[in-house]
């Protein structure tokens, strides 16, 4: 069981588009400890695991999609 909250399909489609285009993105998100974080990089994968969806940046950072605050191409 997970507390994952599915995201809007339009946002999901946009993330997949950024991954396909190889866009470098600035990402703001809430870390598992509740702190606000930011990262920058190419989205290389959008995937599901254990009942939740994630994105993976080219540096290996994985972010659960319902923890995203903003994703903007650089």
Rosetta silent file (secondary structure, phi, psi, omega in degrees, C-alpha in Angstrom):
SEQUENCE: XXXXXXXXXXXXXXXXXXXXXXXXXXXXXXXXXXXXXXXXXXXXXXXXXXXXXXXXXXXXXXXXXXXXXXXXXX
SCORE:     score description
SCORE:     0.000 S_00000001
   1 L     0.000  142.907 -178.046    0.000    0.000    0.000 S_00000001
   2 L  -136.133  158.147  176.996    1.223    3.494   -0.836 S_00000001
   3 L   -97.954   17.157 -178.834    0.080    7.061   -0.218 S_00000001
   4 L   -59.733  134.161  176.149    0.876    8.019   -3.824 S_00000001
   5 L  -110.660  113.185 -178.299   -1.507   10.570   -5.344 S_00000001
   6 L   -55.208  145.525  179.452   -1.694   10.272   -9.161 S_00000001
   7 L   -94.789  166.651  178.455   -0.793   13.412  -11.087 S_00000001
   8 L   -59.688  138.603 -178.619   -2.711   15.068  -13.897 S_00000001
   9 H   -60.342  -35.112  178.464   -2.372   13.261  -17.241 S_00000001
  10 H   -63.385  -39.375  177.496   -1.341   16.511  -18.953 S_00000001
  11 H   -66.935  -43.330  178.362    1.590   16.927  -16.571 S_00000001
  12 H   -59.087  -45.330  179.260    2.595   13.307  -17.109 S_00000001
  13 H   -61.452  -39.972  179.769    2.497   13.825  -20.897 S_00000001
  14 H   -64.598  -41.403  178.257    4.650   16.967  -20.572 S_00000001
  15 H   -62.274  -42.700  178.085    7.264   15.077  -18.526 S_00000001
  16 H   -64.681  -35.097  177.144    7.416   12.340  -21.151 S_00000001
  17 H   -65.062  -45.505  177.324    7.801   15.011  -23.842 S_00000001
  18 H   -58.646  -40.293  179.297   10.742   16.593  -21.993 S_00000001
  19 H   -64.917  -44.702 -179.174   12.320   13.136  -21.741 S_00000001
  20 H   -63.353  -40.123 -178.212   11.812   12.430  -25.445 S_00000001
  21 H   -80.482  -11.761 -178.279   13.250   15.797  -26.471 S_00000001
  22 L    71.298   27.536 -177.907   16.215   15.503  -24.094 S_00000001
  23 L   -69.287  135.955  170.217   15.359   18.856  -22.534 S_00000001
  24 E   -78.267  129.254 -175.907   17.408   20.039  -19.560 S_00000001
  25 E  -125.368  146.809  169.484   14.895   20.895  -16.836 S_00000001
  26 E   -96.310  125.132 -173.385   14.965   22.694  -13.511 S_00000001
  27 E  -121.079  128.306  172.275   12.940   20.631  -11.041 S_00000001
  28 E  -112.872  136.690 -175.210   11.628   21.700   -7.630 S_00000001
  29 E  -155.165  167.339  175.700   10.216   18.973   -5.395 S_00000001
  30 E  -100.143  121.255  179.169    9.538   17.890   -1.839 S_00000001
  31 L   -72.333  162.252  179.111   12.060   15.295   -0.608 S_00000001
  32 L   -55.229  -27.345  178.603   10.880   12.309    1.469 S_00000001
  33 L   -83.012    1.470  177.245   12.021   14.152    4.623 S_00000001
  34 L    92.416   -4.818 -179.783    9.664   17.054    3.774 S_00000001
  35 L   -81.714  149.291  175.523   12.349   19.540    2.754 S_00000001
  36 E   -79.118  133.427  179.861   12.108   21.560   -0.465 S_00000001
  37 E  -132.385  165.301  173.415   14.797   20.607   -2.953 S_00000001
  38 E  -139.227  154.223  178.777   15.809   21.489   -6.470 S_00000001
  39 E  -150.013  159.819  177.148   17.705   19.660   -9.178 S_00000001
  40 E  -137.161  137.274  178.283   18.630   20.273  -12.775 S_00000001
  41 E   166.174 -178.782  176.888   19.168   17.758  -15.544 S_00000001
  42 E   -86.546  137.046  173.672   17.676   15.787  -18.387 S_00000001
  43 E   -79.440  118.211 -177.696   14.704   13.560  -17.642 S_00000001
  44 E  -103.523  -14.260  179.984   15.804   10.150  -18.900 S_00000001
  45 E  -160.616  144.279  169.876   12.867    8.048  -17.707 S_00000001
  46 E  -125.415  119.799 -169.495    9.308    8.289  -16.400 S_00000001
  47 E  -148.500  166.654  177.899    8.335    4.971  -14.826 S_00000001
  48 E  -111.930  143.865  176.323    6.185    3.159  -12.266 S_00000001
  49 E  -154.732  131.287  174.850    7.423    1.160   -9.285 S_00000001
  50 L    52.742   40.573  175.590    5.594   -0.228   -6.245 S_00000001
  51 L    80.180   10.993  178.172    2.331    1.574   -7.033 S_00000001
  52 E  -134.161  159.921  178.253    3.872    5.026   -7.590 S_00000001
  53 E  -109.345  146.843 -175.670    5.261    6.916  -10.590 S_00000001
  54 E  -136.931  162.110  164.194    8.721    8.470  -10.745 S_00000001
  55 E  -120.764  151.943  177.394   11.030   10.389  -13.001 S_00000001
  56 E  -122.026  130.382  175.549   14.758    9.799  -13.234 S_00000001
  57 E   -88.912  164.653 -177.093   17.255   12.511  -14.112 S_00000001
  58 L   -64.160  -14.887  175.889   20.474   11.855  -16.010 S_00000001
  59 L   -91.827    3.632  179.057   22.474   12.026  -12.738 S_00000001
  60 L    95.911   -8.771  178.582   20.400    9.144  -11.291 S_00000001
  61 L   -61.381  130.363  176.229   18.145   11.280   -9.077 S_00000001
  62 E  -114.563  132.812 -177.385   14.672    9.709   -8.780 S_00000001
  63 E  -129.512  127.280  176.511   11.682   11.851   -7.808 S_00000001
  64 E   -69.404  132.877 -171.630    8.185   10.590   -7.094 S_00000001
  65 H   -60.746  -33.049 -179.194    5.833   12.470   -9.402 S_00000001
  66 H   -77.040   -0.667  175.660    3.376   13.528   -6.693 S_00000001
  67 H   -99.035   -4.054  178.883    6.265   15.294   -4.902 S_00000001
  68 E   -68.444  140.883  173.291    6.968   17.586   -7.857 S_00000001
  69 E  -108.277  -50.171  176.369    6.308   21.286   -7.398 S_00000001
  70 E  -145.823  147.966  171.865    7.610   22.669  -10.705 S_00000001
  71 E  -137.148  116.654 -177.979    9.391   21.353  -13.777 S_00000001
  72 E  -130.089  132.510  173.504   10.635   23.954  -16.230 S_00000001
  73 E   -61.623  142.506 -179.908   12.888   23.542  -19.251 S_00000001
  74 L   -77.212    0.000    0.000   16.128   25.512  -18.778 S_00000001
